[in-house]
Amino acid sequence: DFLTALHDIVPAFGASTDNLRRCRLNGMADCGDRHKHIYQRAMLLVEQVKVSKGSPLVTCLLEGPSGSGKTALSATVGIDSDFPYVKIVSAESMIGLHESTKCAQIVKVFEDAYKSPLSIIILDDIERLLEYVAIGPRFSNIISQTLLVLLKRLPPDGKKLMVIGTTSEVSFLDSVGLCDAFAVTYHVPTLKTSDAKKVLQQLNVFADYDIDAAAEALNDMPIKKLYMLIEMAAQGEAGGSAEAIYSGKEKIKINHFYECIEDVVRY
Amino acid sequence: DFLTALHDIVPAFGASTDNLRRCRLNGMADCGDRHKHIYQRAMLLVEQVKVSKGSPLVTCLLEGPSGSGKTALSATVGIDSDFPYVKIVSAESMIGLHESTKCAQIVKVFEDAYKSPLSIIILDDIERLLEYVAIGPRFSNIISQTLLVLLKRLPPDGKKLMVIGTTSEVSFLDSVGLCDAFAVTYHVPTLKTSDAKKVLQQLNVFADYDIDAAAEALNDMPIKKLYMLIEMAAQGEAGGSAEAIYSGKEKIKINHFYECIEDVVRY
Amino acid sequence: DFLTALHDIVPAFGASTDNLRRCRLNGMADCGDRHKHIYQRAMLLVEQVKVSKGSPLVTCLLEGPSGSGKTALSATVGIDSDFPYVKIVSAESMIGLHESTKCAQIVKVFEDAYKSPLSIIILDDIERLLEYVAIGPRFSNIISQTLLVLLKRLPPDGKKLMVIGTTSEVSFLDSVGLCDAFAVTYHVPTLKTSDAKKVLQQLNVFADYDIDAAAEALNDMPIKKLYMLIEMAAQGEAGGSAEAIYSGKEKIKINHFYECIEDVVRY
Amino acid sequence: DFLTALHDIVPAFGASTDNLRRCRLNGMADCGDRHKHIYQRAMLLVEQVKVSKGSPLVTCLLEGPSGSGKTALSATVGIDSDFPYVKIVSAESMIGLHESTKCAQIVKVFEDAYKSPLSIIILDDIERLLEYVAIGPRFSNIISQTLLVLLKRLPPDGKKLMVIGTTSEVSFLDSVGLCDAFAVTYHVPTLKTSDAKKVLQQLNVFADYDIDAAAEALNDMPIKKLYMLIEMAAQGEAGGSAEAIYSGKEKIKINHFYECIEDVVRY
Amino acid sequence: DFLTALHDIVPAFGASTDNLRRCRLNGMADCGDRHKHIYQRAMLLVEQVKVSKGSPLVTCLLEGPSGSGKTALSATVGIDSDFPYVKIVSAESMIGLHESTKCAQIVKVFEDAYKSPLSIIILDDIERLLEYVAIGPRFSNIISQTLLVLLKRLPPDGKKLMVIGTTSEVSFLDSVGLCDAFAVTYHVPTLKTSDAKKVLQQLNVFADYDIDAAAEALNDMPIKKLYMLIEMAAQGEAGGSAEAIYSGKEKIKINHFYECIEDVVRY
Amino acid sequence: DFLTALHDIVPAFGASTDNLRRCRLNGMADCGDRHKHIYQRAMLLVEQVKVSKGSPLVTCLLEGPSGSGKTALSATVGIDSDFPYVKIVSAESMIGLHESTKCAQIVKVFEDAYKSPLSIIILDDIERLLEYVAIGPRFSNIISQTLLVLLKRLPPDGKKLMVIGTTSEVSFLDSVGLCDAFAVTYHVPTLKTSDAKKVLQQLNVFADYDIDAAAEALNDMPIKKLYMLIEMAAQGEAGGSAEAIYSGKEKIKINHFYECIEDVVRY
Ligand SMILES: Nc1ncnc2c1ncn2[C@@H]1O[C@H](COP(=O)(O)OP(=O)(O)OP(=O)(O)O)[C@@H](O)[C@H]1O
Ligand SMILES: Nc1ncnc2c1ncn2[C@@H]1O[C@H](COP(=O)(O)OP(=O)(O)OP(=O)(O)O)[C@@H](O)[C@H]1O
Ligand SMILES: Nc1ncnc2c1ncn2[C@@H]1O[C@H](COP(=O)(O)OP(=O)(O)OP(=O)(O)O)[C@@H](O)[C@H]1O
Ligand SMILES: Nc1ncnc2c1ncn2[C@@H]1O[C@H](COP(=O)(O)OP(=O)(O)OP(=O)(O)O)[C@@H](O)[C@H]1O
Ligand SMILES: Nc1ncnc2c1ncn2[C@@H]1O[C@H](COP(=O)(O)OP(=O)(O)OP(=O)(O)O)[C@@H](O)[C@H]1O
Ligand SMILES: Nc1ncnc2c1ncn2[C@@H]1O[C@H](COP(=O)(O)OP(=O)(O)OP(=O)(O)O)[C@@H](O)[C@H]1O
Ligand SMILES: [Mg+2]
Ligand SMILES: [Mg+2]
Ligand SMILES: [Mg+2]
Ligand SMILES: [Mg+2]
Ligand SMILES: [Mg+2]
Ligand SMILES: [Mg+2]
């Protein structure tokens, strides 16, 4: 039924950059040196794939805490590569499917890529593709075997492929042998105080005398949580103040901001 | 068969506020500050969803001991939000269904919500939706993967969605990664003596000189057990006294009340 | 196939009190204060269900060692309630069925009960309904999830339901969360010497000077084993004396009685 | 498919005493007091079933090491009972069947027994019926649940049933709760020196001056191994002496007999 | 589907001695006293089956390290028995079949044997028939239950059957209860120095002054490895010398022989 | 369905040397003595198969760390053997297939080989053929049983077969008994400093005064990682320098090379 599953798949995935752009809902702010460094290295690999003769397959893993910006970064690399074929493989478009159907969809993306001279495939949230859950642990071995083989299989003569994986469960991936299957691995971190400050300055929702205190409180937070917190705090204690704050008429009260952090951070 | 399951689902769930109102059989009594605080914060999130541009998806988890009032609270938020689409997803309406059918029903509720500009989905008793049992432990990984993806997937452009989850097995949810999937978490506690006293005063079934002793005995009890106990004690030792007590002619005998507590509390 | 199973079920279960009466093959002897107390409390709950407005669902668990009289006691409460709908759900009538079929049968009993203004459902030997076995342990999670939901789901407006469960594996039930699902729990014990003596006096098969020794030997024995032992001993050492003993012409020899106890009790 | 399996069963099992007699290939030798005592007690239970009014179901378990004579003893009780319905349920006639088919066959034997006023059912080698294997351990829970219910379910009004079980894995049976399901349990032991001597005297294959040494060497051996050993030793060291020995012309050489024991006994 | 599997089996297995002879590709060399002793004892059992009246079923297990000559020995006993029905049951002819089909094939061999007055069945490599693997461990319980019953079931009146099993995983067989199911067990060992020397003398590939050193190096090696080693060494260091050595013109160089041992033996 | 799977297989695999040549994308560089020694020994076994009469089946396992050159080495032996039938069995051509289909494909390759007088079968990456994953661990027992039997089954009269296996999970293979199933095992190591230097000299991308430092940094690296590293470093820090380096106009900067190593090596 794997084969029938293979045929049931919708032939094309549509213009992919739409999907890629959705991964960067708020655009890309400058959020520190480490993020920038990873971006540059990844773009070097893109070039290597383009010019290399000996290594038609280059694989690279971005790992780091949940919400640290891995997917957004991969999507940016994909968009900036200007390769003719760039696809993101995500659990979102495969909810509830049987593991062999998921498997077939993943294989299809690779088969399609093999037809293009230069391709990028983003395997987003690999632990979710593998249906991983820590209890047990449980996961789909069919899909993990498929990825293990696909990450090693060379594209046909003359074709070149870059695979970018993302995960927030790097130790699980390691234990199924998927880390070793990637040639290069980069750690995408949470924000440090200085990184957070940079982002806050771009957002301009705090009074100048509060911005250091706010950045300090955001130390070691993933970029995703930072955005969520700003939104919560912008409502104000009694609601209704969001418009004023985003338009710059008011600033977020630092004390209310501290309260919001307590709702969001679990100890 | 997931897809066929998807089609087999009854198209509409009917006027949802009926279902929500059934969750508050005895209306909503004032049962203390903590309950009030959570209600207010949840209503702020409702407003945030309404006005926000950057975060079209807000998720919030209510966790706490069995019978502490989580479902009633969620239903109240849903009713008070005045959102055009408010649905409760509960194991009650899916008894005996296969896990992939349950999965399809849950997905359907989200797909329906994506069509409304403003929606609230209550995932009630998540451990029951996941068919969790502590021995093993066992649970449906298909459903847990589905929830993990749905709690992260953004609604389409211009649509906004708030998801409220409830659970009395927070450590299990944590171990499958579902706690981290919610942006905010609130703990809904049992009643303290002072909370219990407030409720007893509203019920008016004890003599004034007994009310403090009764409230003391109810310390750390969930609101559900409190109501059950009052009903039991109101029958009287030999039965037949319920009418007199509810009409206010008689009061509950404190000693009989103590005996009833012993039947209900397990050591 | 759960739904088809649901339709395949024979519509009515027949006059139920026949089934209830079979659970009390030897009638009900007076076997001590604890048994009497439980009976009275259970009958108070019956009345509560009848008169209550706030709690249309009352649930009660009888737990205790194998053969201690739990099923007989539940059946007696069911018969004495005079409710129009009283059903016993037992593994006996579902031997060899698939767990989803059993599940459907159980749901059907509840659906039928929801049509009657006042109902009692006896879930007899819950560990057997759950196909529990200590090795593993193994059990049917489908059935346990079904019971967890049914024990919490309110009957429709204006209908009232009492559920009585019995089990001799209370710690297993606790570990799957089924104990907490019952509002009240009573422990049905083995017989103490004084309880056993009461029963022996009613049976009149020992000489007066032996009755205390016999009762002493029966200390801590479940009522079921007591009846089995009397039958064995009544045959006499060489067989053939049963008629004489039951007609009162002869008495059971205390030494032979001791020997029989040794065959029955495992150390 | 349990039900279809139920219908596929061949209606009658044939004259059962043939099957019973096959269990005693060498007839029944006198092999000591303990075996005799168990036989007598079992026959008393047979009588109890016949005359009792209060206990229409009597259950009895014979447990002991492999080859100790449990099946032969049960078959003898069945033959000597003169009950109109005596059946042996054995794994031999169900090789390779699916567990639900086995289950249906077992239920069928009980349903047939319920039609006879007096019946005996022998559940032979219960661990084999349950497909038990120590690694894991693994076994059929469907069959074990079926037996647990059948051993408790009363026959219809006016019918009486005795169930005899045999097992050499009593601790496994205990751990699945099957030991407690039997009212009485007897341990069928290996032979002691004195028991072995009795059997050897009946066989008459040793010289008088060797018989005590031979019996001593057989201490703590099950009756089955004893017979196997005599056969092996009777061939003689170089073969060909069996006829002479069985006809009484020669005797078994005690030294060769010792060698044979070493082949058979594992240390 | 067990039954359909049963019918799908090819009716006859062909002239079996062909299969038996293939198990002894190099003929049977004299490889020491222990091997000879086991052969003689097994032939005595063959005679016992032929003449015995009381034990129509004799079972015997050959266990020992991989490659020690168990299968060759069993085949030799089968050939030398001159019984009209001698079959070998081996995993080789059942590759990839479902366990219930394998089961049916095994049962078929026994059913065929029951039609012959005198039969031998060789269950070769029982751990392979059981699909045993040490991790887990995993194995087919259906097949192991089938063997447990078949090894105990008596052939019909007047028929006699000998079953010879072989295994190199005796402790696994013990843990599933299969060792106890055989009446007699023999350990087939590796070769000792003196045994190896005997075989080397027959092969005549070493110079006389090397033969003791070579035999010493082969101490505790199974006969299979010995043959493999001789073949490897006979190629010579640079290849091409095999013909000269087998024709006796050259001898194996002892130093090269030592090197070959290092490739083959794992530490 | 194993049999139907067997028939569904495409009859021939095409000219196999194409597949073999793809395993050596960069040709074969001289990478040290150990690799050379293994090649020579393997070629001796090829000759043994050709000339031997007694051992028509020779099996050999190459094990070593991921990327150490095992597959390339096996392919080279296959190509250099000049046998009429040389096939590589690899997980790449069986992605997503059910384990019984994989099993049938493997069997088919052996059946085809049995028709050729001289054959080589390469079982590449056996842990991947077995769908092995360390968590659990999990793997396909059907396939492992099939390999265990195929590695022992003799080809038909007059046919000869060599089987070469490769694995980077030798301890897993050992624990399922597959190591013992191979007659000979060779360890294919990572490169030592001196081996790496040899390869670097052939590539000619470092300045002479850097080559020793570079080789030192590559100590204990598998050949695969060495090639990947050279490619990365050849892009230069800012990209664009690859052509100049490969054409010999520029050399790799040793400091940038060190940085690349840090991206690739995980601590
Ligand atoms: N550089 C950036 N500037 C602005 N927003 C960003 C940036 N990086 C990430 N984000 C935003 O932060 C949120 C989280 O980012 P993203 O989804 O890439 O994180 P992630 O590491 O993939 O998280 P997860 O582990 O949950 O998959 C997204 O809403 C994304 O748009
Ligand atoms: N504020 C309140 N005033 C009056 N009754 C309440 C209130 N809160 C809850 N209840 C009642 O208490 C009972 C338990 O409440 P609810 O079902 O919301 O608890 P829960 O925490 O969801 O329990 P569970 O963990 O079992 O799902 C219900 O009957 C509900 O009507
Ligand atoms: N009060 C009583 N007077 C006379 N007989 C009784 C009484 N209570 C129970 N019995 C008898 O004792 C036996 C065991 O009772 P019952 O089946 O109710 O026990 P149980 O606790 O349900 O046992 P189990 O745990 O095995 O289900 C029955 O035969 C029943 O008729
Ligand atoms: N009293 C006896 N006299 C003669 N032979 C006997 C006697 N009891 C048992 N046997 C024989 O001993 C053998 C083993 O007896 P039986 O099969 O009853 O033992 P078991 O305890 O049921 O063994 P298992 O545990 O293997 O089922 C049989 O061949 C039987 O005929
Ligand atoms: N006595 C013998 N003389 C010559 N060759 C022998 C002798 N015994 C065994 N062999 C050969 O040794 C090899 C191994 O023997 P055999 O297959 O019987 O061993 P085994 O113990 O069954 O091994 P395994 O455990 O792998 O099944 C075979 O090739 C066989 O022909
Ligand atoms: N001697 C060699 N000269 C040049 N390149 C080589 C040599 N040996 C191997 N390679 C190259 O190194 C890479 C890895 O080799 P190969 O695939 O054989 O390793 P492997 O040990 O099979 O790895 P894996 O464990 O991942 O299967 C391949 O690209 C191969 O072409
Ligand atoms: Mg992501
Ligand atoms: Mg709730
Ligand atoms: Mg009961
Ligand atoms: Mg027996
Ligand atoms: Mg063998
Ligand atoms: Mg390889």
CSV table of N, CA and C in Angstrom, one decimal, chain B residues 76-125:
chain,number,residue,atom,x,y,z
B,76,THR,N,-17.3,29.2,30.4
B,76,THR,CA,-17.7,30.6,30.8
B,76,THR,C,-16.9,31.6,29.9
B,77,VAL,N,-15.6,31.4,29.7
B,77,VAL,CA,-14.8,32.2,28.8
B,77,VAL,C,-15.4,32.2,27.4
B,78,GLY,N,-15.7,31.0,27.0
B,78,GLY,CA,-16.2,30.8,25.6
B,78,GLY,C,-17.5,31.6,25.4
B,79,ILE,N,-18.4,31.4,26.4
B,79,ILE,CA,-19.7,32.1,26.3
B,79,ILE,C,-19.5,33.6,26.4
B,80,ASP,N,-18.7,34.1,27.3
B,80,ASP,CA,-18.5,35.6,27.4
B,80,ASP,C,-17.7,36.2,26.3
B,81,SER,N,-17.0,35.4,25.5
B,81,SER,CA,-16.2,36.0,24.4
B,81,SER,C,-17.0,36.6,23.3
B,82,ASP,N,-18.2,36.1,23.1
B,82,ASP,CA,-19.1,36.6,22.0
B,82,ASP,C,-18.4,36.3,20.7
B,83,PHE,N,-17.5,35.4,20.6
B,83,PHE,CA,-16.9,35.0,19.3
B,83,PHE,C,-17.9,34.3,18.5
B,84,PRO,N,-17.9,34.4,17.1
B,84,PRO,CA,-18.9,33.7,16.3
B,84,PRO,C,-18.8,32.2,16.3
B,85,TYR,N,-17.6,31.7,16.6
B,85,TYR,CA,-17.4,30.2,16.6
B,85,TYR,C,-16.8,29.8,17.9
B,86,VAL,N,-17.5,29.1,18.7
B,86,VAL,CA,-17.0,28.6,20.0
B,86,VAL,C,-17.4,27.1,20.1
B,87,LYS,N,-16.4,26.2,20.1
B,87,LYS,CA,-16.7,24.8,20.2
B,87,LYS,C,-16.0,24.1,21.3
B,88,ILE,N,-16.6,23.1,21.9
B,88,ILE,CA,-15.9,22.3,22.9
B,88,ILE,C,-15.7,20.9,22.3
B,89,VAL,N,-14.4,20.5,22.4
B,89,VAL,CA,-14.1,19.1,21.9
B,89,VAL,C,-13.9,18.2,23.1
B,90,SER,N,-14.8,17.2,23.2
B,90,SER,CA,-14.9,16.5,24.5
B,90,SER,C,-14.9,15.0,24.1
B,91,ALA,N,-14.4,14.2,25.0
B,91,ALA,CA,-14.4,12.7,24.8
B,91,ALA,C,-15.8,12.2,24.9
B,92,GLU,N,-16.7,12.9,25.5
B,92,GLU,CA,-18.1,12.4,25.7
B,92,GLU,C,-18.8,12.1,24.4
B,93,SER,N,-18.5,12.9,23.3
B,93,SER,CA,-19.1,12.8,22.1
B,93,SER,C,-18.4,11.8,21.2
B,94,MET,N,-17.3,11.2,21.7
B,94,MET,CA,-16.5,10.3,20.8
B,94,MET,C,-16.3,8.9,21.4
B,95,ILE,N,-17.2,8.5,22.4
B,95,ILE,CA,-17.0,7.3,23.1
B,95,ILE,C,-16.9,6.1,22.1
B,96,GLY,N,-15.9,5.3,22.3
B,96,GLY,CA,-15.8,4.1,21.5
B,96,GLY,C,-15.3,4.2,20.1
B,97,LEU,N,-15.1,5.5,19.6
B,97,LEU,CA,-14.6,5.7,18.3
B,97,LEU,C,-13.2,5.3,18.2
B,98,HIS,N,-12.8,4.9,17.0
B,98,HIS,CA,-11.4,4.6,16.7
B,98,HIS,C,-10.5,5.8,16.8
B,99,GLU,N,-9.3,5.7,17.2
B,99,GLU,CA,-8.5,6.9,17.4
B,99,GLU,C,-8.3,7.8,16.1
B,100,SER,N,-8.3,7.1,14.9
B,100,SER,CA,-8.2,7.9,13.7
B,100,SER,C,-9.5,8.7,13.4
B,101,THR,N,-10.6,8.2,13.9
B,101,THR,CA,-11.9,8.9,13.7
B,101,THR,C,-11.9,10.1,14.7
B,102,LYS,N,-11.5,9.8,15.9
B,102,LYS,CA,-11.4,11.0,16.8
B,102,LYS,C,-10.6,12.1,16.3
B,103,CYS,N,-9.4,11.6,15.8
B,103,CYS,CA,-8.5,12.6,15.2
B,103,CYS,C,-9.1,13.4,14.1
B,104,ALA,N,-9.9,12.7,13.2
B,104,ALA,CA,-10.5,13.4,12.1
B,104,ALA,C,-11.6,14.4,12.6
B,105,GLN,N,-12.3,14.0,13.7
B,105,GLN,CA,-13.3,15.0,14.3
B,105,GLN,C,-12.6,16.2,14.8
B,106,ILE,N,-11.5,16.0,15.5
B,106,ILE,CA,-10.7,17.2,16.0
B,106,ILE,C,-10.3,18.1,14.9
B,107,VAL,N,-9.7,17.5,13.9
B,107,VAL,CA,-9.2,18.3,12.7
B,107,VAL,C,-10.4,19.1,12.1
B,108,LYS,N,-11.5,18.4,12.0
B,108,LYS,CA,-12.7,19.0,11.4
B,108,LYS,C,-13.1,20.3,12.2
B,109,VAL,N,-13.0,20.2,13.5
B,109,VAL,CA,-13.4,21.4,14.4
B,109,VAL,C,-12.4,22.5,14.1
B,110,PHE,N,-11.1,22.2,13.9
B,110,PHE,CA,-10.2,23.3,13.5
B,110,PHE,C,-10.4,23.8,12.1
B,111,GLU,N,-10.7,22.9,11.2
B,111,GLU,CA,-10.9,23.4,9.8
B,111,GLU,C,-12.2,24.3,9.8
B,112,ASP,N,-13.2,24.0,10.6
B,112,ASP,CA,-14.4,24.8,10.7
B,112,ASP,C,-14.0,26.2,11.3
B,113,ALA,N,-13.2,26.1,12.3
B,113,ALA,CA,-12.8,27.4,13.0
B,113,ALA,C,-12.0,28.3,12.0
B,114,TYR,N,-11.2,27.7,11.2
B,114,TYR,CA,-10.4,28.5,10.2
B,114,TYR,C,-11.3,29.3,9.3
B,115,LYS,N,-12.6,28.9,9.2
B,115,LYS,CA,-13.5,29.7,8.3
B,115,LYS,C,-14.1,30.9,9.0
B,116,SER,N,-14.0,30.9,10.3
B,116,SER,CA,-14.6,32.1,11.0
B,116,SER,C,-13.5,33.1,11.4
B,117,PRO,N,-13.8,34.4,11.3
B,117,PRO,CA,-12.8,35.4,11.6
B,117,PRO,C,-12.2,35.3,13.1
B,118,LEU,N,-13.1,34.9,14.0
B,118,LEU,CA,-12.7,34.8,15.4
B,118,LEU,C,-13.3,33.5,16.0
B,119,SER,N,-12.4,32.7,16.5
B,119,SER,CA,-12.9,31.4,17.0
B,119,SER,C,-12.3,31.0,18.4
B,120,ILE,N,-13.0,30.3,19.2
B,120,ILE,CA,-12.4,29.6,20.4
B,120,ILE,C,-12.7,28.1,20.3
B,121,ILE,N,-11.7,27.3,20.5
B,121,ILE,CA,-11.8,25.9,20.6
B,121,ILE,C,-11.4,25.5,22.0
B,122,ILE,N,-12.3,24.7,22.7
B,122,ILE,CA,-12.0,24.2,24.0
B,122,ILE,C,-11.6,22.7,23.8
B,123,LEU,N,-10.4,22.3,24.1
B,123,LEU,CA,-10.0,20.9,24.1
B,123,LEU,C,-10.2,20.5,25.6
B,124,ASP,N,-11.3,19.8,25.9
B,124,ASP,CA,-11.6,19.5,27.2
B,124,ASP,C,-11.1,18.2,27.7
B,125,ASP,N,-10.4,18.1,28.8
B,125,ASP,CA,-9.9,16.9,29.4
B,125,ASP,C,-9.0,16.2,28.4
